[in-house]
């Protein structure tokens, strides 16, 4: 069921216009028992250079992972975030936290010049 003003859900893990979902590029390292759950959550994270400056967003919406994590870090409850953004689903918040935790563990190493 789609409420007015909401975009229909796209098939997870598929390319959507110029953007792409995190599941097409991301391969987070997790324990075997959590691998499918993590991959499923990351399917909700999308990237599009033409949307929100290419920042990771929730389901092609104009809500960034940083916005969600920032609200939670500021002390807002999940219920409050869902109240502020009624088109989000509880799983979207879980996906934002999963993505943020994965990125926090990533390290970027400089390329060595030959």
Coordinates of C-alpha atoms in Angstrom, one line a residue:
X1 CA 0.0 0.0 0.0
X2 CA 1.5 3.3 -1.0
X3 CA 0.3 6.5 0.7
X4 CA 0.1 9.7 -1.4
X5 CA 3.4 11.5 -1.7
X6 CA 5.5 8.3 -1.2
X7 CA 7.5 6.7 -3.9
X8 CA 6.8 3.0 -4.6
X9 CA 9.4 0.7 -3.2
X10 CA 11.9 -0.5 -5.8
X11 CA 13.3 -4.0 -6.0
X12 CA 16.1 -4.1 -3.4
X13 CA 19.7 -4.2 -4.8
X14 CA 18.8 -3.0 -8.2
X15 CA 20.1 0.1 -10.0
X16 CA 17.7 3.0 -9.7
X17 CA 18.3 5.6 -12.3
X18 CA 21.8 7.1 -11.9
X19 CA 22.0 6.0 -8.3
X20 CA 22.8 2.6 -6.9
X21 CA 22.0 0.8 -3.7
X22 CA 24.7 0.1 -1.1
X23 CA 24.2 -3.6 -1.6
X24 CA 25.7 -3.4 -5.1
X25 CA 29.0 -1.9 -3.9
X26 CA 29.2 -2.7 -0.3
X27 CA 30.5 -5.9 1.2
X28 CA 30.6 -5.4 4.9
X29 CA 32.4 -8.1 6.9
X30 CA 30.1 -9.7 9.4
X31 CA 29.8 -13.0 11.1
X32 CA 28.0 -15.7 9.1
X33 CA 24.9 -15.6 11.2
X34 CA 24.4 -11.9 10.7
X35 CA 25.5 -11.7 7.0
X36 CA 22.1 -12.0 5.4
X37 CA 20.5 -9.6 7.9
X38 CA 23.2 -7.0 7.3
X39 CA 22.9 -7.3 3.5
X40 CA 19.2 -7.0 3.7
X41 CA 19.4 -3.9 5.8
X42 CA 21.9 -2.3 3.5
X43 CA 19.6 -2.7 0.5
X44 CA 17.7 0.2 1.9
X45 CA 20.7 2.5 1.6
X46 CA 21.0 4.2 -1.8
X47 CA 23.3 6.6 -3.5
X48 CA 22.6 9.0 -6.3
X49 CA 25.1 11.8 -7.4
X50 CA 22.1 13.9 -8.3
X51 CA 20.4 13.5 -4.9
X52 CA 21.6 15.1 -1.7
X53 CA 25.1 15.5 -3.1
X54 CA 25.6 11.8 -3.5
X55 CA 25.3 11.2 0.3
X56 CA 23.9 7.8 1.4
X57 CA 20.1 8.1 1.6
X58 CA 17.2 5.9 2.7
X59 CA 15.4 4.2 -0.2
X60 CA 16.0 7.0 -2.7
X61 CA 14.3 9.5 -0.4
X62 CA 15.8 12.8 0.4
X63 CA 16.7 11.7 3.9
X64 CA 20.3 11.0 4.5
X65 CA 21.8 8.3 6.8
X66 CA 23.6 11.2 8.6
X67 CA 20.3 12.9 9.3
X68 CA 18.9 9.8 11.0
X69 CA 22.0 8.9 12.9
X70 CA 22.4 12.6 14.0
X71 CA 18.8 12.7 15.4
X72 CA 19.4 9.5 17.3
X73 CA 22.8 10.8 18.6
X74 CA 21.0 14.0 19.7
X75 CA 18.8 11.9 22.0
X76 CA 15.7 11.5 19.8
X77 CA 14.0 8.1 20.1
X78 CA 13.2 5.9 17.0
X79 CA 9.6 6.7 17.6
X80 CA 10.3 10.4 17.4
X81 CA 12.3 10.1 14.2
X82 CA 9.4 8.1 12.7
X83 CA 7.1 10.8 13.8
X84 CA 9.3 13.5 12.2
X85 CA 9.6 11.5 9.0
X86 CA 6.3 9.6 8.7
X87 CA 7.3 8.0 5.3
X88 CA 10.2 6.2 6.9
X89 CA 9.8 2.7 8.3
X90 CA 11.5 1.2 11.5
X91 CA 13.7 -0.9 9.2
X92 CA 15.0 2.3 7.6
X93 CA 16.4 3.4 11.0
X94 CA 18.0 0.0 11.6
X95 CA 19.5 0.2 8.1
X96 CA 21.0 3.7 8.8
X97 CA 22.6 2.5 12.0
X98 CA 23.9 -0.7 10.3
X99 CA 25.5 1.4 7.5
X100 CA 26.9 4.0 9.9
X101 CA 28.5 1.3 12.1
X102 CA 30.0 -0.4 9.1
X103 CA 31.4 2.8 7.8
X104 CA 32.9 3.7 11.2
X105 CA 34.9 0.5 11.0
X106 CA 36.3 1.2 7.5
X107 CA 39.8 2.5 7.1
X108 CA 41.0 4.5 4.1
X109 CA 44.6 3.9 3.3
X110 CA 46.6 6.3 1.0
X111 CA 47.8 5.0 -2.2
X112 CA 51.5 4.4 -2.3
X113 CA 53.4 6.0 -5.2
X114 CA 55.7 3.8 -7.0

